[in-house]
C-alpha cells in the first residue's frame, strides 16, 4: 500500500510518500512544494492542486493523510490554511485517493508517542523509522509523519463494540466475567 502524506501551507506545502507492506513502512519520496511569495492566493492554490495531482499520478497512492486545521489566533491565516488543505484534498480526490485527516497531536502521538512533541522530535523519529539520512524541512518530516500515522491507523484500527463482542464469544476462556 502506498500512502501520501501532506502538510499543507500557502508558502510551503510538505509531501511524503511511503509504502506499508508486511507491517513495515518504507520511504519512497518526500519534499516540499515551494510557492512564490508574491503570487496570488488563487495561483498558489492552483499550484498545490497541480502538484498533488502530479504526485498522485506518479506514485499512485491508495491513501492520503492530511493535517487537520488546528486552532489559530489569526483567523486570516487559518482561512488560508483551510484553502491550501482544500486544494490538496481536491488534487488527491482527482485521482480517487482515499483521504484521512489527522490533527498535529494525533500525528505526534503516532510518531513520537507524545502529542506535545516538538518538530525536532518528530523529524528525528521520522528519519529513524524510515532510515532517512538526508536533510529535510519540518514541512517534509511532518508530511511523512502524517503518512506514518495513517499506516498505523490502517494497521491497528480502533476496535468497535461488535469486535469486542466477537472476541469474547470466540475466546470465552480468556475473559473473566463478574
GROMACS .gro file of C-alpha atoms in nm:
model
  178
    1UNK     CA    1   0.000   0.000   0.000
    2UNK     CA    2   0.126   0.348  -0.088
    3UNK     CA    3   0.042   0.645   0.136
    4UNK     CA    4   0.079   1.014   0.054
    5UNK     CA    5   0.115   1.250   0.349
    6UNK     CA    6   0.053   1.622   0.304
    7UNK     CA    7   0.138   1.909   0.539
    8UNK     CA    8  -0.046   2.197   0.369
    9UNK     CA    9   0.059   2.560   0.370
   10UNK     CA   10   0.026   2.865   0.147
   11UNK     CA   11   0.401   2.933   0.145
   12UNK     CA   12   0.536   2.578   0.166
   13UNK     CA   13   0.346   2.251   0.141
   14UNK     CA   14   0.528   1.939   0.252
   15UNK     CA   15   0.467   1.596   0.100
   16UNK     CA   16   0.587   1.249   0.185
   17UNK     CA   17   0.525   0.915   0.020
   18UNK     CA   18   0.575   0.584   0.196
   19UNK     CA   19   0.483   0.225   0.134
   20UNK     CA   20   0.344  -0.001   0.401
   21UNK     CA   21   0.397  -0.372   0.343
   22UNK     CA   22   0.409  -0.658   0.590
   23UNK     CA   23   0.387  -0.420   0.887
   24UNK     CA   24   0.691  -0.222   0.768
   25UNK     CA   25   0.697   0.135   0.642
   26UNK     CA   26   0.943   0.234   0.370
   27UNK     CA   27   1.034   0.581   0.244
   28UNK     CA   28   0.966   0.637  -0.125
   29UNK     CA   29   0.992   1.014  -0.179
   30UNK     CA   30   0.941   1.343   0.000
   31UNK     CA   31   0.992   1.712  -0.046
   32UNK     CA   32   0.824   2.048  -0.044
   33UNK     CA   33   0.616   2.249  -0.285
   34UNK     CA   34   0.764   2.598  -0.261
   35UNK     CA   35   0.505   2.859  -0.353
   36UNK     CA   36   0.607   3.201  -0.489
   37UNK     CA   37   0.574   3.458  -0.211
   38UNK     CA   38   0.437   3.734  -0.434
   39UNK     CA   39   0.185   3.512  -0.612
   40UNK     CA   40  -0.188   3.548  -0.559
   41UNK     CA   41  -0.363   3.307  -0.325
   42UNK     CA   42  -0.564   3.166  -0.617
   43UNK     CA   43  -0.245   3.088  -0.813
   44UNK     CA   44  -0.084   2.927  -0.505
   45UNK     CA   45  -0.388   2.704  -0.461
   46UNK     CA   46  -0.371   2.606  -0.827
   47UNK     CA   47  -0.003   2.513  -0.786
   48UNK     CA   48  -0.079   2.299  -0.478
   49UNK     CA   49  -0.361   2.123  -0.664
   50UNK     CA   50  -0.144   2.061  -0.973
   51UNK     CA   51   0.148   1.925  -0.768
   52UNK     CA   52  -0.075   1.688  -0.570
   53UNK     CA   53  -0.237   1.562  -0.892
   54UNK     CA   54   0.114   1.502  -1.033
   55UNK     CA   55   0.221   1.319  -0.715
   56UNK     CA   56  -0.092   1.103  -0.723
   57UNK     CA   57  -0.037   1.027  -1.092
   58UNK     CA   58   0.332   0.940  -1.044
   59UNK     CA   59   0.316   0.737  -0.720
   60UNK     CA   60  -0.043   0.609  -0.735
   61UNK     CA   61  -0.114   0.623  -0.361
   62UNK     CA   62  -0.401   0.421  -0.215
   63UNK     CA   63  -0.434   0.658   0.081
   64UNK     CA   64  -0.371   1.023   0.158
   65UNK     CA   65  -0.320   1.164   0.509
   66UNK     CA   66  -0.353   1.539   0.551
   67UNK     CA   67  -0.314   1.762   0.852
   68UNK     CA   68  -0.635   1.896   1.002
   69UNK     CA   69  -0.675   2.266   1.067
   70UNK     CA   70  -0.572   2.348   1.421
   71UNK     CA   71  -0.688   2.636   1.636
   72UNK     CA   72  -0.525   2.965   1.539
   73UNK     CA   73  -0.547   3.309   1.692
   74UNK     CA   74  -0.505   3.456   1.345
   75UNK     CA   75  -0.831   3.394   1.158
   76UNK     CA   76  -0.686   3.507   0.824
   77UNK     CA   77  -0.403   3.252   0.850
   78UNK     CA   78  -0.645   2.975   0.946
   79UNK     CA   79  -0.864   3.054   0.645
   80UNK     CA   80  -0.565   3.047   0.408
   81UNK     CA   81  -0.455   2.715   0.557
   82UNK     CA   82  -0.807   2.581   0.502
   83UNK     CA   83  -0.786   2.684   0.137
   84UNK     CA   84  -0.449   2.508   0.099
   85UNK     CA   85  -0.594   2.192   0.256
   86UNK     CA   86  -0.889   2.203   0.017
   87UNK     CA   87  -0.662   2.240  -0.287
   88UNK     CA   88  -0.451   1.942  -0.174
   89UNK     CA   89  -0.758   1.732  -0.097
   90UNK     CA   90  -0.911   1.805  -0.437
   91UNK     CA   91  -0.583   1.708  -0.603
   92UNK     CA   92  -0.590   1.371  -0.427
   93UNK     CA   93  -0.960   1.324  -0.495
   94UNK     CA   94  -0.898   1.395  -0.864
   95UNK     CA   95  -0.713   1.062  -0.870
   96UNK     CA   96  -0.972   0.891  -0.645
   97UNK     CA   97  -0.737   0.861  -0.348
   98UNK     CA   98  -0.900   0.795  -0.009
   99UNK     CA   99  -0.832   1.087   0.228
  100UNK     CA  100  -0.792   1.077   0.607
  101UNK     CA  101  -0.739   1.382   0.828
  102UNK     CA  102  -0.526   1.391   1.142
  103UNK     CA  103  -0.456   1.662   1.395
  104UNK     CA  104  -0.095   1.760   1.469
  105UNK     CA  105  -0.140   1.597   1.813
  106UNK     CA  106  -0.255   1.267   1.656
  107UNK     CA  107   0.045   1.264   1.422
  108UNK     CA  108   0.291   1.345   1.702
  109UNK     CA  109   0.140   1.073   1.921
  110UNK     CA  110   0.171   0.817   1.640
  111UNK     CA  111   0.530   0.906   1.551
  112UNK     CA  112   0.687   1.008   1.884
  113UNK     CA  113   0.444   0.873   2.143
  114UNK     CA  114   0.385   1.223   2.279
  115UNK     CA  115   0.114   1.450   2.141
  116UNK     CA  116   0.309   1.756   2.255
  117UNK     CA  117   0.637   1.658   2.085
  118UNK     CA  118   0.847   1.926   1.918
  119UNK     CA  119   0.902   1.946   1.543
  120UNK     CA  120   1.263   1.840   1.605
  121UNK     CA  121   1.147   1.526   1.788
  122UNK     CA  122   0.903   1.440   1.508
  123UNK     CA  123   1.174   1.490   1.246
  124UNK     CA  124   1.421   1.274   1.439
  125UNK     CA  125   1.175   0.985   1.475
  126UNK     CA  126   1.057   1.007   1.113
  127UNK     CA  127   1.418   0.982   0.995
  128UNK     CA  128   1.488   0.691   1.232
  129UNK     CA  129   1.174   0.494   1.141
  130UNK     CA  130   1.224   0.542   0.767
  131UNK     CA  131   1.606   0.522   0.764
  132UNK     CA  132   1.647   0.866   0.606
  133UNK     CA  133   1.982   1.043   0.632
  134UNK     CA  134   1.918   1.345   0.408
  135UNK     CA  135   1.839   1.688   0.546
  136UNK     CA  136   1.473   1.784   0.532
  137UNK     CA  137   1.244   2.066   0.632
  138UNK     CA  138   0.987   2.038   0.910
  139UNK     CA  139   0.713   2.055   0.644
  140UNK     CA  140   0.860   1.746   0.478
  141UNK     CA  141   0.906   1.550   0.802
  142UNK     CA  142   0.555   1.644   0.919
  143UNK     CA  143   0.412   1.514   0.589
  144UNK     CA  144   0.600   1.186   0.633
  145UNK     CA  145   0.477   1.174   0.993
  146UNK     CA  146   0.119   1.204   0.869
  147UNK     CA  147   0.177   0.914   0.628
  148UNK     CA  148   0.321   0.704   0.912
  149UNK     CA  149   0.022   0.796   1.129
  150UNK     CA  150  -0.212   0.673   0.854
  151UNK     CA  151  -0.019   0.346   0.819
  152UNK     CA  152  -0.051   0.287   1.193
  153UNK     CA  153  -0.425   0.356   1.186
  154UNK     CA  154  -0.472   0.112   0.898
  155UNK     CA  155  -0.260  -0.147   1.078
  156UNK     CA  156  -0.448  -0.113   1.406
  157UNK     CA  157  -0.791   0.035   1.351
  158UNK     CA  158  -0.983   0.137   1.658
  159UNK     CA  159  -1.182  -0.152   1.797
  160UNK     CA  160  -1.557  -0.135   1.776
  161UNK     CA  161  -1.801  -0.272   2.032
  162UNK     CA  162  -1.902  -0.551   1.796
  163UNK     CA  163  -1.540  -0.660   1.752
  164UNK     CA  164  -1.501  -0.698   2.130
  165UNK     CA  165  -1.824  -0.897   2.148
  166UNK     CA  166  -1.694  -1.121   1.871
  167UNK     CA  167  -1.362  -1.162   2.053
  168UNK     CA  168  -1.534  -1.256   2.381
  169UNK     CA  169  -1.757  -1.504   2.200
  170UNK     CA  170  -1.459  -1.660   2.022
  171UNK     CA  171  -1.235  -1.668   2.333
  172UNK     CA  172  -1.453  -1.722   2.643
  173UNK     CA  173  -1.161  -1.883   2.827
  174UNK     CA  174  -0.956  -1.560   2.806
  175UNK     CA  175  -1.218  -1.332   2.956
  176UNK     CA  176  -1.330  -1.319   3.319
  177UNK     CA  177  -1.690  -1.212   3.359
  178UNK     CA  178  -1.803  -1.091   3.701
   0.00000   0.00000   0.00000
